[in-house]
XYZ file of C-alpha atoms in Angstrom:
651
model
C 0.034 0.001 -0.057
C 1.222 3.476 -0.873
C 0.544 5.936 1.927
C 0.223 9.611 1.159
C 0.306 11.906 4.218
C -1.183 15.322 3.585
C -0.819 18.370 5.685
C -4.599 18.891 6.145
C -7.852 17.123 5.276
C -8.719 19.491 2.392
C -5.466 18.692 0.629
C -5.967 14.936 1.392
C -9.451 15.119 -0.366
C -8.033 16.989 -3.320
C -5.305 14.265 -3.768
C -7.831 11.479 -3.344
C -10.060 13.042 -5.934
C -7.170 13.260 -8.399
C -6.301 9.595 -8.151
C -7.761 7.040 -10.548
C -10.484 4.956 -8.942
C -13.431 5.451 -6.444
C -12.484 6.846 -3.100
C -13.477 4.891 -0.032
C -13.722 6.831 3.239
C -11.959 5.207 6.267
C -11.290 6.305 9.828
C -8.959 9.291 9.298
C -8.132 8.330 5.743
C -9.351 7.801 2.178
C -8.540 4.722 0.161
C -8.266 4.888 -3.571
C -7.160 1.623 -5.185
C -3.738 0.624 -3.734
C -3.197 4.141 -2.335
C -4.456 5.440 1.051
C -4.405 9.171 1.672
C -4.311 10.354 5.253
C -3.695 13.716 6.894
C -2.312 15.802 9.642
C -4.436 18.296 11.422
C -1.831 21.107 11.341
C 1.051 20.099 13.687
C 0.232 16.804 15.438
C 3.314 17.152 17.435
C 4.882 19.968 19.535
C 8.077 20.581 21.396
C 8.082 18.742 24.645
C 7.867 20.809 27.824
C 10.955 21.213 30.013
C 9.919 18.554 32.566
C 9.995 15.980 29.760
C 13.772 16.386 29.942
C 13.973 16.651 33.681
C 11.012 16.372 36.128
C 12.695 18.927 38.289
C 12.120 21.573 35.637
C 8.397 21.419 36.207
C 8.998 24.056 38.951
C 9.927 27.392 37.547
C 13.245 28.616 39.099
C 15.727 31.172 37.956
C 18.742 29.049 38.882
C 17.704 26.395 36.274
C 17.905 28.946 33.394
C 18.750 28.670 30.649
C 17.025 25.321 29.891
C 19.097 23.763 27.036
C 17.899 20.286 25.873
C 20.811 18.078 24.891
C 18.474 15.785 22.774
C 15.329 17.288 21.515
C 11.911 15.649 22.089
C 8.464 16.072 20.497
C 5.219 15.103 22.196
C 1.746 14.575 20.631
C -0.756 17.379 20.939
C -3.666 16.371 23.115
C -6.381 16.744 20.449
C -4.306 15.180 17.737
C -3.527 11.813 19.406
C -6.381 10.079 17.467
C -5.115 11.087 14.066
C -1.559 10.308 15.034
C -2.709 6.781 16.000
C -4.404 6.410 12.605
C -1.148 7.354 10.815
C 0.861 5.080 12.988
C -1.428 2.052 12.075
C -1.285 2.842 8.343
C 2.450 3.034 8.385
C 2.607 -0.532 9.571
C 0.958 -1.629 6.278
C 2.671 0.810 3.959
C 5.392 -0.227 1.438
C 6.070 3.412 0.471
C 5.354 6.879 1.885
C 4.638 10.111 0.132
C 5.139 13.440 2.063
C 2.412 15.763 0.926
C 2.971 18.856 3.189
C 2.667 22.316 1.809
C 5.556 23.333 -0.326
C 7.148 25.607 2.141
C 9.418 25.379 5.163
C 6.755 24.848 7.722
C 4.852 22.379 5.498
C 8.064 20.369 5.153
C 8.519 20.225 8.935
C 4.825 19.433 9.719
C 4.635 16.149 7.892
C 8.233 14.981 8.145
C 8.332 15.409 11.955
C 5.361 12.954 12.161
C 7.076 10.482 9.741
C 10.356 10.561 11.807
C 8.542 10.478 15.168
C 6.762 7.280 14.168
C 10.082 5.755 13.139
C 9.379 5.045 9.484
C 12.660 3.815 8.027
C 11.727 3.344 4.315
C 12.180 5.772 1.495
C 9.975 8.864 1.330
C 8.811 10.698 -1.838
C 7.736 14.345 -1.884
C 4.479 15.533 -3.371
C 4.340 19.281 -4.056
C 0.817 20.637 -4.478
C 0.225 24.409 -4.560
C -3.013 24.312 -6.540
C -6.001 22.115 -5.475
C -7.596 21.995 -8.898
C -7.821 18.428 -10.024
C -5.650 18.693 -13.221
C -2.955 20.463 -11.145
C -2.991 17.761 -8.433
C -2.761 15.059 -11.149
C 0.271 16.750 -12.690
C 1.943 16.974 -9.241
C 1.220 13.253 -8.672
C 3.007 12.501 -11.868
C 6.188 14.214 -10.824
C 7.007 12.989 -7.406
C 10.507 13.792 -6.021
C 12.864 12.266 -3.478
C 12.100 13.827 -0.127
C 15.813 13.795 0.659
C 16.106 16.773 -1.600
C 14.265 18.760 0.918
C 16.236 17.918 4.026
C 17.789 21.442 4.223
C 14.296 22.874 4.272
C 13.322 20.493 7.043
C 16.415 21.343 9.084
C 15.744 25.068 8.751
C 12.156 24.610 9.950
C 13.233 22.380 12.773
C 15.935 24.974 13.797
C 13.361 27.704 13.803
C 11.043 25.586 16.056
C 13.837 24.861 18.488
C 15.074 28.427 18.542
C 11.541 29.718 19.263
C 11.268 27.209 22.073
C 14.626 28.202 23.594
C 13.777 31.887 23.282
C 10.230 31.728 24.556
C 10.598 29.260 27.397
C 13.649 30.744 28.916
C 12.655 34.482 28.612
C 9.015 33.778 29.709
C 10.251 32.014 32.811
C 12.826 34.634 33.543
C 10.518 37.610 33.281
C 7.668 35.762 35.067
C 9.921 34.926 38.016
C 11.391 38.370 38.080
C 7.964 39.799 37.930
C 7.043 37.849 41.054
C 9.984 39.425 42.870
C 8.714 42.796 41.530
C 5.188 42.105 42.911
C 3.396 40.910 39.745
C 1.683 37.556 40.309
C 1.114 36.335 36.770
C 2.870 34.976 33.654
C 4.846 37.522 31.615
C 5.155 35.992 28.237
C 7.991 36.830 25.928
C 8.196 35.699 22.328
C 10.410 36.360 19.312
C 7.438 37.805 17.275
C 4.743 38.699 19.661
C 6.994 40.892 21.863
C 8.149 43.105 18.927
C 4.504 43.457 17.759
C 3.673 44.627 21.302
C 6.686 46.942 21.092
C 5.247 48.555 17.967
C 1.985 49.372 19.777
C 3.762 50.606 22.988
C 6.073 52.940 21.043
C 3.142 54.304 18.925
C 1.103 54.937 22.150
C 4.058 56.709 23.590
C 4.400 58.911 20.478
C 0.724 59.792 20.789
C 0.933 60.459 24.552
C 4.096 62.600 24.283
C 3.026 64.425 21.178
C 3.018 68.178 21.527
C 0.793 69.876 18.880
C 1.825 73.071 17.332
C -0.199 75.460 15.302
C 0.481 76.124 11.611
C -1.386 78.210 8.999
C -2.382 77.881 5.382
C -3.473 80.549 3.003
C -5.805 79.770 0.075
C -6.862 81.919 -2.974
C -9.830 81.347 -5.236
C -8.784 82.153 -8.746
C -10.781 83.013 -11.822
C -9.029 81.671 -14.962
C -10.125 81.629 -18.620
C -12.204 78.409 -18.344
C -13.464 78.515 -14.842
C -12.351 78.738 -11.242
C -10.066 76.868 -8.939
C -8.559 77.067 -5.476
C -4.839 77.420 -5.092
C -2.627 77.387 -1.958
C 0.162 79.638 -1.024
C 3.692 78.044 -1.041
C 5.678 80.321 1.358
C 9.359 80.728 0.597
C 12.223 79.856 2.948
C 12.318 83.358 4.312
C 9.120 82.565 6.143
C 9.077 80.628 9.508
C 8.561 77.063 8.384
C 8.715 73.622 10.158
C 10.629 70.673 8.622
C 7.593 69.863 6.492
C 7.338 73.339 5.020
C 4.319 74.399 7.094
C 3.993 78.003 7.987
C 4.431 78.596 11.820
C 3.296 82.258 11.985
C -0.123 83.635 11.075
C 0.922 87.130 10.420
C 2.626 86.783 7.074
C -0.378 84.755 5.749
C -2.946 87.248 7.179
C -0.995 90.211 5.663
C -0.871 88.573 2.232
C -4.541 87.603 2.410
C -5.576 91.221 2.856
C -3.769 92.235 -0.358
C -4.855 89.380 -2.459
C -8.645 90.052 -3.426
C -8.654 91.520 -6.915
C -4.982 90.991 -7.443
C -4.050 89.589 -10.892
C -1.367 86.981 -11.715
C -0.292 84.408 -14.253
C 0.062 80.676 -14.617
C 3.846 80.252 -14.807
C 4.218 76.479 -14.632
C 1.837 73.682 -15.874
C 2.735 70.057 -15.539
C 0.286 67.537 -17.095
C 0.825 63.796 -16.895
C -1.382 61.009 -18.215
C -1.083 58.009 -16.009
C -2.302 54.332 -16.330
C -2.719 52.280 -13.103
C -3.326 48.539 -13.283
C -5.907 47.017 -10.997
C -4.891 45.945 -7.477
C -3.648 42.377 -7.421
C -5.679 39.501 -5.950
C -5.498 39.157 -2.208
C -3.021 37.524 0.103
C -4.561 36.896 3.471
C -2.890 39.906 5.087
C -3.843 42.258 2.297
C -7.447 40.989 2.710
C -7.367 41.522 6.461
C -6.274 45.104 5.959
C -8.999 45.901 3.409
C -11.780 44.038 5.310
C -10.842 45.859 8.552
C -11.046 49.231 6.798
C -14.221 48.620 4.876
C -16.192 46.442 7.405
C -14.444 46.879 10.727
C -13.463 43.305 11.034
C -10.665 42.124 13.278
C -7.791 40.209 11.638
C -8.907 37.093 13.406
C -12.471 37.614 12.256
C -11.299 37.793 8.644
C -9.247 34.664 8.994
C -12.112 32.713 10.577
C -14.463 33.902 7.839
C -12.008 32.815 5.198
C -11.594 29.382 6.832
C -15.393 29.014 6.648
C -15.531 30.115 2.960
C -12.744 27.569 2.278
C -13.672 24.543 4.362
C -17.415 24.736 4.933
C -18.562 26.452 1.808
C -15.697 25.579 -0.521
C -15.997 28.929 -2.255
C -12.368 30.085 -2.185
C -9.008 28.638 -2.475
C -6.609 28.089 0.372
C -6.773 31.337 2.492
C -3.560 31.390 4.524
C -1.442 32.600 1.616
C 1.200 35.240 1.480
C 1.027 35.435 -2.311
C -0.820 37.884 -4.491
C -0.279 36.174 -7.836
C -2.051 33.338 -9.652
C -0.696 30.386 -11.605
C -0.571 30.973 -15.307
C -2.593 27.875 -16.067
C -5.463 29.353 -14.022
C -5.964 32.006 -16.737
C -7.638 29.691 -19.248
C -10.178 28.596 -16.669
C -10.811 32.018 -15.088
C -13.836 32.918 -17.073
C -15.610 29.673 -16.258
C -14.786 29.809 -12.534
C -15.792 33.480 -12.094
C -19.037 33.001 -14.082
C -19.826 30.050 -11.800
C -18.945 32.019 -8.593
C -20.734 35.185 -9.464
C -24.044 34.109 -11.159
C -26.120 33.924 -7.939
C -25.251 37.401 -6.551
C -26.528 40.683 -7.964
C -23.419 42.741 -7.139
C -21.014 40.108 -8.478
C -23.170 39.674 -11.674
C -22.874 43.501 -12.389
C -19.076 43.284 -11.987
C -18.831 40.165 -14.103
C -20.794 41.945 -16.879
C -17.969 44.492 -17.306
C -15.205 41.938 -17.373
C -13.204 41.435 -20.595
C -11.749 37.915 -20.433
C -9.398 38.570 -23.330
C -7.401 40.745 -21.031
C -4.391 39.303 -19.232
C -2.982 41.163 -16.253
C 0.318 40.845 -14.436
C -1.423 38.691 -11.803
C -0.854 35.515 -13.784
C 2.770 34.777 -13.036
C 4.163 31.517 -12.116
C 7.518 33.130 -11.056
C 5.744 34.893 -8.244
C 3.750 31.896 -6.917
C 5.336 30.077 -4.097
C 3.844 27.505 -1.745
C 0.362 29.013 -2.239
C -1.219 31.380 -4.787
C -3.482 34.341 -4.190
C -6.951 33.948 -2.747
C -9.488 33.271 -5.607
C -13.016 31.820 -6.000
C -13.164 28.083 -6.754
C -16.037 28.461 -9.187
C -18.851 27.226 -6.891
C -21.801 29.564 -6.990
C -21.963 31.958 -4.034
C -25.503 31.836 -2.722
C -25.910 34.856 -0.387
C -28.820 33.159 1.419
C -26.466 30.490 2.693
C -23.790 32.823 3.895
C -23.668 35.198 6.816
C -23.427 38.918 5.921
C -19.699 38.916 6.868
C -19.041 35.833 4.765
C -20.752 37.331 1.781
C -18.849 40.544 2.109
C -15.489 38.945 2.358
C -16.248 36.713 -0.649
C -17.224 39.664 -2.727
C -13.842 41.326 -1.874
C -11.973 38.194 -2.959
C -14.053 37.797 -6.132
C -13.802 41.509 -6.919
C -9.959 41.604 -6.880
C -9.787 38.705 -9.313
C -12.581 40.183 -11.510
C -10.666 43.449 -11.628
C -7.854 41.731 -13.493
C -10.180 41.684 -16.488
C -10.935 45.373 -16.450
C -8.940 48.108 -18.233
C -6.445 50.110 -16.355
C -7.482 53.336 -14.625
C -6.415 56.161 -16.884
C -6.041 59.581 -15.387
C -4.694 63.015 -16.285
C -2.903 64.685 -13.335
C -2.398 68.368 -13.470
C -0.088 70.494 -11.307
C -0.285 74.294 -11.693
C 1.792 77.058 -10.230
C 0.592 80.653 -10.333
C 2.594 83.825 -9.550
C 0.563 86.461 -7.761
C 2.031 89.467 -5.961
C 5.431 87.900 -6.471
C 4.338 84.738 -4.433
C 3.827 81.161 -5.520
C 0.364 79.576 -5.352
C -0.106 75.919 -6.306
C -3.061 73.891 -7.334
C -3.507 70.197 -8.411
C -6.347 68.150 -9.844
C -6.984 64.831 -11.431
C -9.307 63.996 -14.462
C -10.379 60.421 -14.885
C -10.033 59.606 -18.574
C -11.139 55.917 -18.311
C -12.454 54.597 -15.016
C -11.302 51.004 -15.787
C -11.370 48.881 -12.692
C -11.929 51.829 -10.284
C -15.771 51.624 -10.021
C -15.443 48.131 -8.556
C -13.566 49.685 -5.553
C -15.005 53.219 -5.181
C -17.017 55.897 -6.862
C -15.202 58.654 -5.134
C -12.588 60.729 -7.034
C -9.322 61.259 -5.155
C -8.904 64.928 -6.483
C -11.439 67.000 -8.389
C -10.311 68.094 -11.908
C -9.009 71.491 -12.680
C -10.509 73.631 -15.412
C -8.660 73.576 -18.664
C -5.456 75.595 -18.315
C -2.832 77.050 -20.588
C 0.678 77.985 -19.423
C 1.048 81.797 -19.396
C -2.666 82.620 -18.990
C -3.793 85.251 -16.665
C -5.703 84.743 -13.352
C -7.458 86.980 -10.872
C -8.109 86.458 -7.177
C -11.752 86.570 -6.200
C -11.336 85.663 -2.546
C -8.685 84.629 -0.093
C -8.485 83.372 3.588
C -6.258 81.886 6.162
C -7.059 78.618 7.893
C -5.759 77.957 11.403
C -4.609 74.308 11.757
C -2.766 72.223 14.218
C -0.336 69.278 13.858
C -1.857 65.954 14.829
C -0.285 62.921 16.539
C 0.042 59.597 14.674
C -3.044 57.451 14.603
C -3.192 54.603 17.090
C -2.851 51.164 15.646
C -6.007 49.147 14.747
C -6.205 45.677 13.295
C -5.806 46.873 9.742
C -2.790 49.150 10.449
C -1.067 46.723 12.717
C -1.325 43.845 10.126
C 0.024 46.289 7.632
C 2.919 47.222 9.919
C 3.668 43.532 10.421
C 3.688 43.091 6.607
C 5.871 46.083 6.195
C 7.911 45.853 9.318
C 11.093 47.007 7.448
C 9.832 50.521 7.664
C 10.429 50.439 11.397
C 14.179 49.600 11.347
C 17.147 51.765 10.486
C 19.756 49.291 9.274
C 19.539 48.827 5.524
C 20.690 45.185 5.450
C 18.079 44.318 8.111
C 15.421 46.189 6.165
C 16.264 44.261 3.053
C 16.018 40.894 4.783
C 12.736 41.808 6.328
C 11.263 42.758 2.976
C 12.458 39.601 1.414
C 10.877 37.445 4.127
C 7.413 39.030 4.269
C 7.867 41.003 7.491
C 6.994 40.056 11.033
C 5.002 36.827 11.582
C 3.237 34.981 8.760
C -0.121 35.007 6.994
C -1.194 32.099 9.277
C -0.023 33.644 12.552
C -0.489 37.458 12.351
C -4.136 37.517 13.470
C -3.365 34.945 16.187
C -0.540 37.059 17.536
C -2.752 40.106 17.920
C -5.577 38.062 19.636
C -2.905 36.472 22.011
C -1.681 39.885 23.050
C -5.305 40.935 23.690
C -6.073 37.783 25.708
C -2.930 38.087 27.822
C -3.834 41.540 28.844
C -1.049 43.358 26.924
C -3.307 45.004 24.388
C -6.876 46.140 24.568
C -9.372 47.132 21.830
C -10.709 50.632 22.550
C -13.344 51.385 19.935
C -11.503 50.084 16.870
C -8.000 51.075 18.186
C -5.523 48.677 19.656
C -3.846 50.293 22.662
C -1.223 48.919 25.024
C -2.195 48.216 28.599
C -0.110 49.228 31.598
C 1.072 45.621 31.911
C 2.069 45.508 28.194
C 3.870 48.846 28.473
C 5.692 47.636 31.578
C 6.784 44.456 29.985
C 8.383 46.307 27.033
C 9.948 48.898 29.416
C 11.522 46.052 31.476
C 13.032 44.112 28.523
C 16.236 44.873 26.701
C 15.397 46.955 23.550
C 16.741 44.181 21.293
C 13.944 41.891 22.644
C 11.060 44.335 21.692
C 12.303 45.220 18.206
C 11.959 43.263 14.871
C 15.648 43.066 13.951
C 16.114 39.712 15.574
C 13.604 38.064 13.227
C 15.642 39.452 10.237
C 18.871 38.156 11.718
C 17.262 34.738 12.347
C 15.884 34.603 8.766
C 19.307 35.282 7.279
C 20.612 32.201 9.147
C 17.651 30.050 8.453
C 17.788 30.862 4.703
C 21.386 29.779 4.707
C 20.382 26.486 6.224
C 17.461 25.994 3.841
C 19.072 27.199 0.609
C 22.765 26.486 1.074
C 22.658 23.512 3.415
C 24.474 25.345 6.214
C 24.893 23.474 9.558
C 22.221 24.488 12.059
C 24.471 24.036 15.037
C 26.222 27.458 14.799
C 22.860 29.131 14.531
C 21.537 27.592 17.714
C 24.923 28.025 19.437
C 24.920 31.792 18.781
C 21.281 31.975 19.874
C 22.197 30.375 23.245
C 24.976 32.911 23.701
C 22.591 35.703 22.980
C 20.081 34.151 25.338
C 22.516 34.129 28.226
C 22.993 37.848 27.801
C 19.268 38.512 27.768
C 18.698 36.405 30.877
C 21.397 38.275 32.603
C 19.557 41.510 32.039
C 16.361 40.411 33.919
C 16.110 42.738 36.779
C 13.460 42.835 39.489
C 14.081 46.478 40.337
C 13.813 47.650 36.741
C 10.600 45.669 36.292
C 9.222 46.943 39.546
C 9.775 50.486 38.479
C 8.210 49.751 35.082
C 5.086 48.306 36.651
C 4.859 51.357 38.996
C 5.344 54.046 36.320
C 4.119 52.638 33.009
C 0.984 54.163 31.503
C -1.488 52.509 29.358
C -5.113 51.265 29.157
C -6.724 48.840 31.599
C -7.561 45.466 30.050
C -11.180 44.452 29.860
C -12.347 42.536 32.835
C -13.100 39.456 30.653
C -9.397 39.634 29.605
C -7.979 39.705 33.115
C -9.662 36.669 34.623
C -8.461 34.005 32.064
C -4.914 35.265 32.492
C -4.453 33.461 35.785
C -5.876 30.287 34.374
C -3.504 30.520 31.331
C -0.643 31.146 33.617
C -1.471 28.107 35.702
C -1.825 26.049 32.566
C 1.486 27.288 31.350
C 3.089 26.224 34.591
C 1.497 22.819 34.487
C 2.869 22.329 31.090
C 6.144 23.793 32.121
C 5.941 26.751 29.759
C 4.990 24.726 26.627
C 2.302 27.232 25.713
C 4.312 30.293 26.524
C 7.611 29.155 24.994
C 6.656 30.250 21.525
C 4.868 33.324 22.732
C 1.631 32.301 21.166
C -0.256 30.255 23.771
C -1.770 26.902 23.304
C -2.639 26.346 19.579
C -5.529 24.266 18.388
C -4.760 21.129 16.352
C -5.375 21.848 12.749
C -3.381 25.109 12.591
C 0.076 25.303 11.226
C 2.489 26.936 13.639
C 4.958 29.243 12.201
C 6.189 32.414 13.936
C 6.042 33.047 17.713
């Protein structure tokens, strides 16, 4: 019997459907001829807790840190034991095994750790499926590879998992125990990813709190020109009191000029006209969808992920949602019309959008070179029946379908005009935009970004009909919300100064992964480090105190970039993982040495922030107790206890 082990049930079903023969469902598997397809439920195994190495480590003590396993152990997840037993039984009858994890670092780890844990000694083939369409799966089945080729990828994923355990377990225990000395009776969880995310919010809140507004002034003039009227704005010269953004800091010069302007004549001295064409936004990755759905519908990142999981698993309306890719396989182009017509025919809004699509157009979205383990979110072709979906599910599905439909619309064509007038020897500027061809834009908004200017000719005369001064004030940065925090995690390179680190973070998709970003935010809320206030995410006093008590390096994203550089060398160049883990342990000793009860006590006493909701405080003690019972297993990665069926990635 050939045994194929898929990463998740949906992939197993797709593989079984692509095999010749009639599928026969079994307990935890599907048999098709001489092949049996079984599945994992996300990670079936997890890093063993410290007391699995030494029962004495069940008690949290500073003098036992750092905890450094000499021989690593994995343990079954509680809710995955049944499926693990199914795979163990099937392996006894197997003559060959096929690894069918997702074609990425974590997918390689997820299945291979099960195969090795269950002591399979035979050869293993590798099946790489990035597209669940039946023809694509059949092609993948026809080109199996030797799994040995992917050992470097496995070693990199294994090293990341061990490094996160070392980092999270040791620092969480150190800061929790130091916190007790400082008077805080609860777990203080530290993780490689969750803590820098918390740091982002804490620093943003401090910027807002410490912001000192200052007034500035703008002068406008309404101008009559040959073909109409427009409003232009004074561009004060360097001789005026300006801030670093060119804003006028004194009202008197503007007020004096405003008194002289009515009736004054001038001339258009500079006219810049540019025609621009803008392609439609690409189909969604999960994070891009979370950003848009939060802005449009006020959904949390976790809410969008849960909705996508329902659309994918229960309704089978969309492709795999936990994708970091915004491109589609080139072979999907030929079937796009049929799948979109099927998906859109039962919904009035989607039918209207479908009617305007030109399926002879081919956008840049169809690009195999940009498709990795997964492709962008797209409709499967099943009809969307709004009566069978919740309002949220229908709204999210329309967004996904819209962005794919937009690939078959013309570009947005605009004419952008910048005009500079000279009046009383002063410069006044105006700008406008004229839509020449709306293209895809009506699918997204009917609002123009800038009204058009009347037809202008360089050198023509103008006359001021009215003028006025507006008193304005600088504003602090906006607090983070789900959309902006997900976007910050996606574009974390903006928050670091080192150019090499910025480059690495851009190359590796920022902080966290598509599968973990929403969970990281929710974990920080559940642990009482963040609180939702209206739609904003604000740091609590506890969250602010934790960041203040940690070395700065632990609360910034640079560590993820440095890790990714080393992990990439392991995955792509076959580098030895031992030096990476050795350097981490040296770094860890330094971080542990910086744990200081006095510093933490002061931080707890002086930090400012929001109070967590009452419902968020009570479970914290239960989670802390659970963490201690499991010897830090849930806090070691900084993400809490994960449900079986979810791929773990960043912590």
